[in-house]
Amino acid sequence: MLPLHGNELELLKLIEASGAVMALGVSRVGPLRPLLMLRNLAMRAFGTRFVGGFGPDVPDGVAPLDMLMASPTLHPLPQLPERPVLQIADGVSLQGPIALPERELLGKALEISRALKPTVSSRIVTTLVGGDLAALASGPGVAMLSGLELLPLGLFNLGDLQACIEGGRSVHLVLPGAMEPALAHSRLAEHPALASLVFVHRAAEARSLPAIDRPDVAIVDIEAHSASDISVSKR
């Protein structure tokens, strides 16, 4: 954008400093005719073949750009396509796919995130394979909302889990509810890096003891009732 009141020497310095290779303008701005000035500048800077203008009064030596358009009228903005729904499996029967709006997924992830209160220096380690609402909301969903690093393990053993927890960063660990007794029996249950624990329980799963007992760690239980119905509670 060139100031119309500047003299040619100042405008040439601006063009050289910006590294411009062409100039565009309109035919009239009130009583001013910017394209005449641009044409004179172009002859000294980079040649008139690199000057184009819009409007009904384009001077000789300037390319009339309106003629290159199919229509000089304004073009309407394109309609925004609807965001596709997510396809998930039923967390209980594992049947699917079932359509789930993105809003519902992020709403549940926000509910989980509020219970965990993750900090920016922490990371999320999930052992759930994302395919149902509980797995997606507790892992990828919370990571999207909080901006935390997400480390999915999928199939794992306690040795792999310990390697992921080491490193000095706080960890929000997501596990199937059935794994709580095994974690309670292991030394990992007392690891200082654990900031929170999320246990996802499926319908008809029997709760067995022992349970984790750490007052310094936020523990959240997610109950998967159906494909689109999960409840979040903090112990």
PDB file of C-alpha atoms in Angstrom:
ATOM      1  CA  MET A   1       0.000   0.000   0.000  1.00  0.00           C
ATOM      2  CA  LEU A   2       1.591   3.258  -1.157  1.00  0.00           C
ATOM      3  CA  PRO A   3       0.699   6.649   0.332  1.00  0.00           C
ATOM      4  CA  LEU A   4      -0.886   8.704  -2.458  1.00  0.00           C
ATOM      5  CA  HIS A   5       0.528  11.968  -1.119  1.00  0.00           C
ATOM      6  CA  GLY A   6       4.176  10.819  -1.211  1.00  0.00           C
ATOM      7  CA  ASN A   7       6.644  12.086  -3.803  1.00  0.00           C
ATOM      8  CA  GLU A   8       8.147   9.771  -6.403  1.00  0.00           C
ATOM      9  CA  LEU A   9      11.563   9.517  -4.751  1.00  0.00           C
ATOM     10  CA  GLU A  10      10.065   8.408  -1.430  1.00  0.00           C
ATOM     11  CA  LEU A  11       7.767   5.925  -3.146  1.00  0.00           C
ATOM     12  CA  LEU A  12      10.638   4.442  -5.151  1.00  0.00           C
ATOM     13  CA  LYS A  13      12.542   3.872  -1.915  1.00  0.00           C
ATOM     14  CA  LEU A  14       9.509   2.070  -0.487  1.00  0.00           C
ATOM     15  CA  ILE A  15       9.248  -0.150  -3.561  1.00  0.00           C
ATOM     16  CA  GLU A  16      12.946  -1.029  -3.457  1.00  0.00           C
ATOM     17  CA  ALA A  17      12.866  -1.718   0.293  1.00  0.00           C
ATOM     18  CA  SER A  18       9.852  -4.031  -0.038  1.00  0.00           C
ATOM     19  CA  GLY A  19      11.238  -5.930  -3.024  1.00  0.00           C
ATOM     20  CA  ALA A  20       7.968  -5.459  -4.920  1.00  0.00           C
ATOM     21  CA  VAL A  21       7.836  -6.821  -8.473  1.00  0.00           C
ATOM     22  CA  MET A  22       4.457  -5.462  -9.562  1.00  0.00           C
ATOM     23  CA  ALA A  23       1.924  -2.770  -8.699  1.00  0.00           C
ATOM     24  CA  LEU A  24      -1.874  -2.852  -8.499  1.00  0.00           C
ATOM     25  CA  GLY A  25      -4.201   0.090  -8.126  1.00  0.00           C
ATOM     26  CA  VAL A  26      -7.628   1.571  -8.769  1.00  0.00           C
ATOM     27  CA  SER A  27      -8.415   4.143 -11.439  1.00  0.00           C
ATOM     28  CA  ARG A  28      -9.724   6.899  -9.178  1.00  0.00           C
ATOM     29  CA  VAL A  29      -9.816   7.815  -5.472  1.00  0.00           C
ATOM     30  CA  GLY A  30     -11.857  10.998  -5.343  1.00  0.00           C
ATOM     31  CA  PRO A  31      -9.972  13.567  -7.435  1.00  0.00           C
ATOM     32  CA  LEU A  32      -6.772  11.473  -7.403  1.00  0.00           C
ATOM     33  CA  ARG A  33      -5.690   9.117 -10.189  1.00  0.00           C
ATOM     34  CA  PRO A  34      -3.366   6.606  -8.492  1.00  0.00           C
ATOM     35  CA  LEU A  35      -2.719   4.584 -11.650  1.00  0.00           C
ATOM     36  CA  LEU A  36      -1.024   7.536 -13.357  1.00  0.00           C
ATOM     37  CA  MET A  37       1.395   7.790 -10.452  1.00  0.00           C
ATOM     38  CA  LEU A  38       1.949   4.027 -10.433  1.00  0.00           C
ATOM     39  CA  ARG A  39       2.631   4.028 -14.181  1.00  0.00           C
ATOM     40  CA  ASN A  40       5.301   6.697 -13.750  1.00  0.00           C
ATOM     41  CA  LEU A  41       6.874   4.805 -10.877  1.00  0.00           C
ATOM     42  CA  ALA A  42       6.819   1.540 -12.779  1.00  0.00           C
ATOM     43  CA  MET A  43       8.757   3.034 -15.680  1.00  0.00           C
ATOM     44  CA  ARG A  44      11.581   3.819 -13.241  1.00  0.00           C
ATOM     45  CA  ALA A  45      11.268   0.735 -10.988  1.00  0.00           C
ATOM     46  CA  PHE A  46      10.270  -2.425 -12.858  1.00  0.00           C
ATOM     47  CA  GLY A  47       8.533  -1.656 -16.191  1.00  0.00           C
ATOM     48  CA  THR A  48       4.945  -0.857 -17.066  1.00  0.00           C
ATOM     49  CA  ARG A  49       4.111  -4.460 -17.946  1.00  0.00           C
ATOM     50  CA  PHE A  50       3.939  -5.138 -14.204  1.00  0.00           C
ATOM     51  CA  VAL A  51       1.259  -2.542 -13.440  1.00  0.00           C
ATOM     52  CA  GLY A  52      -2.425  -3.450 -13.340  1.00  0.00           C
ATOM     53  CA  GLY A  53      -5.495  -1.444 -12.469  1.00  0.00           C
ATOM     54  CA  PHE A  54      -9.136  -1.854 -11.561  1.00  0.00           C
ATOM     55  CA  GLY A  55     -11.907   0.495 -12.529  1.00  0.00           C
ATOM     56  CA  PRO A  56     -13.519   2.118 -15.589  1.00  0.00           C
ATOM     57  CA  ASP A  57     -10.779   4.697 -16.305  1.00  0.00           C
ATOM     58  CA  VAL A  58      -7.526   2.762 -16.625  1.00  0.00           C
ATOM     59  CA  PRO A  59      -4.836   4.821 -18.452  1.00  0.00           C
ATOM     60  CA  ASP A  60      -2.770   3.582 -21.391  1.00  0.00           C
ATOM     61  CA  GLY A  61       0.179   1.423 -20.408  1.00  0.00           C
ATOM     62  CA  VAL A  62      -1.662  -0.196 -17.475  1.00  0.00           C
ATOM     63  CA  ALA A  63      -3.308  -3.612 -17.776  1.00  0.00           C
ATOM     64  CA  PRO A  64      -7.097  -3.392 -17.213  1.00  0.00           C
ATOM     65  CA  LEU A  65      -7.705  -6.198 -14.742  1.00  0.00           C
ATOM     66  CA  ASP A  66     -11.503  -5.999 -14.759  1.00  0.00           C
ATOM     67  CA  MET A  67     -11.448  -7.494 -18.261  1.00  0.00           C
ATOM     68  CA  LEU A  68      -9.723 -10.612 -16.911  1.00  0.00           C
ATOM     69  CA  MET A  69     -12.567 -11.421 -14.554  1.00  0.00           C
ATOM     70  CA  ALA A  70     -15.612 -13.401 -15.580  1.00  0.00           C
ATOM     71  CA  SER A  71     -17.775 -10.810 -13.890  1.00  0.00           C
ATOM     72  CA  PRO A  72     -16.748  -7.497 -12.285  1.00  0.00           C
ATOM     73  CA  THR A  73     -19.459  -7.871  -9.660  1.00  0.00           C
ATOM     74  CA  LEU A  74     -18.714  -9.104  -6.154  1.00  0.00           C
ATOM     75  CA  HIS A  75     -18.634 -12.858  -5.705  1.00  0.00           C
ATOM     76  CA  PRO A  76     -20.566 -14.385  -2.786  1.00  0.00           C
ATOM     77  CA  LEU A  77     -18.606 -16.139  -0.085  1.00  0.00           C
ATOM     78  CA  PRO A  78     -18.631 -19.937  -0.406  1.00  0.00           C
ATOM     79  CA  GLN A  79     -20.979 -21.784   1.888  1.00  0.00           C
ATOM     80  CA  LEU A  80     -19.219 -23.511   4.752  1.00  0.00           C
ATOM     81  CA  PRO A  81     -19.716 -27.274   4.565  1.00  0.00           C
ATOM     82  CA  GLU A  82     -21.081 -28.999   7.624  1.00  0.00           C
ATOM     83  CA  ARG A  83     -18.450 -30.649   9.784  1.00  0.00           C
ATOM     84  CA  PRO A  84     -18.668 -34.438   9.422  1.00  0.00           C
ATOM     85  CA  VAL A  85     -19.830 -36.389  12.447  1.00  0.00           C
ATOM     86  CA  LEU A  86     -17.480 -38.761  14.207  1.00  0.00           C
ATOM     87  CA  GLN A  87     -18.000 -42.490  13.894  1.00  0.00           C
ATOM     88  CA  ILE A  88     -17.499 -44.491  17.062  1.00  0.00           C
ATOM     89  CA  ALA A  89     -18.151 -47.978  18.369  1.00  0.00           C
ATOM     90  CA  ASP A  90     -20.453 -48.819  21.248  1.00  0.00           C
ATOM     91  CA  GLY A  91     -18.209 -49.028  24.310  1.00  0.00           C
ATOM     92  CA  VAL A  92     -20.199 -51.918  25.767  1.00  0.00           C
ATOM     93  CA  SER A  93     -21.260 -54.095  22.833  1.00  0.00           C
ATOM     94  CA  LEU A  94     -18.430 -52.911  20.516  1.00  0.00           C
ATOM     95  CA  GLN A  95     -20.939 -52.662  17.665  1.00  0.00           C
ATOM     96  CA  GLY A  96     -20.916 -49.778  15.210  1.00  0.00           C
ATOM     97  CA  PRO A  97     -20.194 -47.487  13.584  1.00  0.00           C
ATOM     98  CA  ILE A  98     -22.424 -45.003  15.426  1.00  0.00           C
ATOM     99  CA  ALA A  99     -22.546 -41.297  14.558  1.00  0.00           C
ATOM    100  CA  LEU A 100     -21.440 -38.897  17.301  1.00  0.00           C
ATOM    101  CA  PRO A 101     -21.399 -35.075  16.983  1.00  0.00           C
ATOM    102  CA  GLU A 102     -18.051 -33.437  17.677  1.00  0.00           C
ATOM    103  CA  ARG A 103     -19.728 -31.179  20.249  1.00  0.00           C
ATOM    104  CA  GLU A 104     -20.686 -34.174  22.406  1.00  0.00           C
ATOM    105  CA  LEU A 105     -17.146 -35.554  22.376  1.00  0.00           C
ATOM    106  CA  LEU A 106     -15.572 -32.233  23.354  1.00  0.00           C
ATOM    107  CA  GLY A 107     -18.259 -31.650  25.971  1.00  0.00           C
ATOM    108  CA  LYS A 108     -17.360 -34.904  27.732  1.00  0.00           C
ATOM    109  CA  ALA A 109     -13.636 -34.162  27.338  1.00  0.00           C
ATOM    110  CA  LEU A 110     -14.190 -30.784  29.015  1.00  0.00           C
ATOM    111  CA  GLU A 111     -15.983 -32.485  31.908  1.00  0.00           C
ATOM    112  CA  ILE A 112     -13.048 -34.875  32.368  1.00  0.00           C
ATOM    113  CA  SER A 113     -10.494 -32.074  32.049  1.00  0.00           C
ATOM    114  CA  ARG A 114     -12.228 -30.031  34.749  1.00  0.00           C
ATOM    115  CA  ALA A 115     -11.974 -33.006  37.105  1.00  0.00           C
ATOM    116  CA  LEU A 116      -8.280 -33.595  36.338  1.00  0.00           C
ATOM    117  CA  LYS A 117      -7.120 -29.951  36.220  1.00  0.00           C
ATOM    118  CA  PRO A 118      -4.055 -30.779  34.051  1.00  0.00           C
ATOM    119  CA  THR A 119      -1.036 -28.464  34.077  1.00  0.00           C
ATOM    120  CA  VAL A 120       0.886 -27.386  30.988  1.00  0.00           C
ATOM    121  CA  SER A 121       4.017 -29.292  32.037  1.00  0.00           C
ATOM    122  CA  SER A 122       2.228 -32.641  32.280  1.00  0.00           C
ATOM    123  CA  ARG A 123       1.421 -35.314  29.722  1.00  0.00           C
ATOM    124  CA  ILE A 124      -1.438 -37.744  29.126  1.00  0.00           C
ATOM    125  CA  VAL A 125      -0.607 -41.447  28.904  1.00  0.00           C
ATOM    126  CA  THR A 126      -3.543 -43.557  27.745  1.00  0.00           C
ATOM    127  CA  THR A 127      -3.676 -47.327  27.404  1.00  0.00           C
ATOM    128  CA  LEU A 128      -7.087 -47.246  25.681  1.00  0.00           C
ATOM    129  CA  VAL A 129      -7.389 -47.736  21.937  1.00  0.00           C
ATOM    130  CA  GLY A 130      -9.621 -44.913  20.722  1.00  0.00           C
ATOM    131  CA  GLY A 131     -12.805 -46.177  19.129  1.00  0.00           C
ATOM    132  CA  ASP A 132     -15.541 -45.359  21.591  1.00  0.00           C
ATOM    133  CA  LEU A 133     -16.620 -42.212  23.403  1.00  0.00           C
ATOM    134  CA  ALA A 134     -14.884 -43.004  26.705  1.00  0.00           C
ATOM    135  CA  ALA A 135     -11.505 -43.704  25.071  1.00  0.00           C
ATOM    136  CA  LEU A 136     -11.667 -40.699  22.733  1.00  0.00           C
ATOM    137  CA  ALA A 137     -12.835 -38.216  25.366  1.00  0.00           C
ATOM    138  CA  SER A 138     -10.373 -39.248  28.106  1.00  0.00           C
ATOM    139  CA  GLY A 139      -7.306 -39.291  25.831  1.00  0.00           C
ATOM    140  CA  PRO A 140      -7.384 -37.370  22.519  1.00  0.00           C
ATOM    141  CA  GLY A 141     -10.299 -35.169  23.623  1.00  0.00           C
ATOM    142  CA  VAL A 142      -8.604 -33.897  26.787  1.00  0.00           C
ATOM    143  CA  ALA A 143      -5.326 -33.452  24.862  1.00  0.00           C
ATOM    144  CA  MET A 144      -7.094 -31.304  22.240  1.00  0.00           C
ATOM    145  CA  LEU A 145      -8.668 -29.060  24.884  1.00  0.00           C
ATOM    146  CA  SER A 146      -5.615 -28.721  27.128  1.00  0.00           C
ATOM    147  CA  GLY A 147      -2.809 -28.779  24.548  1.00  0.00           C
ATOM    148  CA  LEU A 148      -0.952 -31.486  26.482  1.00  0.00           C
ATOM    149  CA  GLU A 149       1.237 -34.134  24.903  1.00  0.00           C
ATOM    150  CA  LEU A 150      -0.671 -37.367  24.319  1.00  0.00           C
ATOM    151  CA  LEU A 151       1.125 -40.713  24.501  1.00  0.00           C
ATOM    152  CA  PRO A 152      -1.091 -43.672  23.504  1.00  0.00           C
ATOM    153  CA  LEU A 153       0.218 -47.093  24.500  1.00  0.00           C
ATOM    154  CA  GLY A 154      -2.452 -49.448  23.210  1.00  0.00           C
ATOM    155  CA  LEU A 155      -1.369 -52.950  24.222  1.00  0.00           C
ATOM    156  CA  PHE A 156       1.148 -52.671  27.030  1.00  0.00           C
ATOM    157  CA  ASN A 157       2.724 -54.228  30.087  1.00  0.00           C
ATOM    158  CA  LEU A 158       3.687 -52.591  33.366  1.00  0.00           C
ATOM    159  CA  GLY A 159       7.297 -52.304  32.238  1.00  0.00           C
ATOM    160  CA  ASP A 160       6.295 -50.229  29.228  1.00  0.00           C
ATOM    161  CA  LEU A 161       4.083 -48.132  31.464  1.00  0.00           C
ATOM    162  CA  GLN A 162       6.895 -47.431  33.898  1.00  0.00           C
ATOM    163  CA  ALA A 163       9.143 -46.300  31.042  1.00  0.00           C
ATOM    164  CA  CYS A 164       6.476 -43.814  29.940  1.00  0.00           C
ATOM    165  CA  ILE A 165       6.032 -42.421  33.453  1.00  0.00           C
ATOM    166  CA  GLU A 166       9.745 -41.873  34.047  1.00  0.00           C
ATOM    167  CA  GLY A 167      11.257 -38.605  32.933  1.00  0.00           C
ATOM    168  CA  GLY A 168      10.306 -36.087  35.596  1.00  0.00           C
ATOM    169  CA  ARG A 169       6.998 -34.913  34.113  1.00  0.00           C
ATOM    170  CA  SER A 170       3.603 -35.195  35.743  1.00  0.00           C
ATOM    171  CA  VAL A 171       1.454 -37.893  34.134  1.00  0.00           C
ATOM    172  CA  HIS A 172      -2.312 -38.229  33.769  1.00  0.00           C
ATOM    173  CA  LEU A 173      -2.723 -41.974  33.368  1.00  0.00           C
ATOM    174  CA  VAL A 174      -5.791 -43.447  31.643  1.00  0.00           C
ATOM    175  CA  LEU A 175      -6.446 -47.142  32.277  1.00  0.00           C
ATOM    176  CA  PRO A 176      -9.278 -49.665  31.901  1.00  0.00           C
ATOM    177  CA  GLY A 177     -11.110 -50.007  35.222  1.00  0.00           C
ATOM    178  CA  ALA A 178     -10.206 -53.682  35.372  1.00  0.00           C
ATOM    179  CA  MET A 179      -6.506 -52.742  35.613  1.00  0.00           C
ATOM    180  CA  GLU A 180      -6.854 -50.878  38.930  1.00  0.00           C
ATOM    181  CA  PRO A 181      -6.078 -53.920  41.160  1.00  0.00           C
ATOM    182  CA  ALA A 182      -2.944 -54.753  39.144  1.00  0.00           C
ATOM    183  CA  LEU A 183      -1.777 -51.141  39.391  1.00  0.00           C
ATOM    184  CA  ALA A 184      -2.456 -51.127  43.128  1.00  0.00           C
ATOM    185  CA  HIS A 185      -0.297 -54.253  43.542  1.00  0.00           C
ATOM    186  CA  SER A 186       2.610 -52.695  41.601  1.00  0.00           C
ATOM    187  CA  ARG A 187       5.155 -50.123  42.651  1.00  0.00           C
ATOM    188  CA  LEU A 188       3.786 -47.765  40.008  1.00  0.00           C
ATOM    189  CA  ALA A 189       0.860 -46.973  42.302  1.00  0.00           C
ATOM    190  CA  GLU A 190       3.219 -44.938  44.489  1.00  0.00           C
ATOM    191  CA  HIS A 191       5.148 -43.266  41.661  1.00  0.00           C
ATOM    192  CA  PRO A 192       5.595 -39.534  42.388  1.00  0.00           C
ATOM    193  CA  ALA A 193       5.020 -38.585  38.734  1.00  0.00           C
ATOM    194  CA  LEU A 194       1.356 -39.643  38.854  1.00  0.00           C
ATOM    195  CA  ALA A 195      -0.771 -36.499  38.904  1.00  0.00           C
ATOM    196  CA  SER A 196      -4.087 -38.202  38.222  1.00  0.00           C
ATOM    197  CA  LEU A 197      -5.642 -41.531  37.341  1.00  0.00           C
ATOM    198  CA  VAL A 198      -8.587 -42.118  35.019  1.00  0.00           C
ATOM    199  CA  PHE A 199     -10.312 -45.496  35.154  1.00  0.00           C
ATOM    200  CA  VAL A 200     -12.808 -46.387  32.429  1.00  0.00           C
ATOM    201  CA  HIS A 201     -15.377 -48.956  33.567  1.00  0.00           C
ATOM    202  CA  ARG A 202     -17.555 -50.963  31.209  1.00  0.00           C
ATOM    203  CA  ALA A 203     -21.005 -52.273  32.021  1.00  0.00           C
ATOM    204  CA  ALA A 204     -21.111 -55.661  33.766  1.00  0.00           C
ATOM    205  CA  GLU A 205     -17.470 -55.362  34.879  1.00  0.00           C
ATOM    206  CA  ALA A 206     -17.050 -56.456  38.472  1.00  0.00           C
ATOM    207  CA  ARG A 207     -15.159 -54.009  40.684  1.00  0.00           C
ATOM    208  CA  SER A 208     -12.416 -55.935  42.452  1.00  0.00           C
ATOM    209  CA  LEU A 209     -10.048 -54.897  45.202  1.00  0.00           C
ATOM    210  CA  PRO A 210      -7.571 -53.533  46.042  1.00  0.00           C
ATOM    211  CA  ALA A 211      -8.270 -49.985  44.893  1.00  0.00           C
ATOM    212  CA  ILE A 212      -5.752 -47.159  44.631  1.00  0.00           C
ATOM    213  CA  ASP A 213      -5.566 -45.086  47.803  1.00  0.00           C
ATOM    214  CA  ARG A 214      -3.629 -41.877  47.250  1.00  0.00           C
ATOM    215  CA  PRO A 215      -5.154 -38.665  48.604  1.00  0.00           C
ATOM    216  CA  ASP A 216      -2.583 -36.586  46.673  1.00  0.00           C
ATOM    217  CA  VAL A 217      -3.706 -37.939  43.269  1.00  0.00           C
ATOM    218  CA  ALA A 218      -6.932 -36.991  41.508  1.00  0.00           C
ATOM    219  CA  ILE A 219      -8.816 -40.199  40.652  1.00  0.00           C
ATOM    220  CA  VAL A 220     -11.643 -40.052  38.105  1.00  0.00           C
ATOM    221  CA  ASP A 221     -14.014 -42.879  37.235  1.00  0.00           C
ATOM    222  CA  ILE A 222     -15.705 -42.960  33.831  1.00  0.00           C
ATOM    223  CA  GLU A 223     -18.714 -45.244  33.489  1.00  0.00           C
ATOM    224  CA  ALA A 224     -19.472 -46.293  29.912  1.00  0.00           C
ATOM    225  CA  HIS A 225     -23.199 -47.001  29.697  1.00  0.00           C
ATOM    226  CA  SER A 226     -23.744 -46.937  25.923  1.00  0.00           C
ATOM    227  CA  ALA A 227     -22.233 -45.567  22.732  1.00  0.00           C
ATOM    228  CA  SER A 228     -23.101 -41.926  23.509  1.00  0.00           C
ATOM    229  CA  ASP A 229     -23.607 -42.060  27.282  1.00  0.00           C
ATOM    230  CA  ILE A 230     -20.743 -41.895  29.740  1.00  0.00           C
ATOM    231  CA  SER A 231     -20.713 -40.452  33.252  1.00  0.00           C
ATOM    232  CA  VAL A 232     -17.716 -38.824  34.936  1.00  0.00           C
ATOM    233  CA  SER A 233     -17.187 -38.802  38.712  1.00  0.00           C
ATOM    234  CA  LYS A 234     -14.251 -37.822  40.881  1.00  0.00           C
ATOM    235  CA  ARG A 235     -13.453 -39.886  43.954  1.00  0.00           C
TER     236      ARG A 235
END
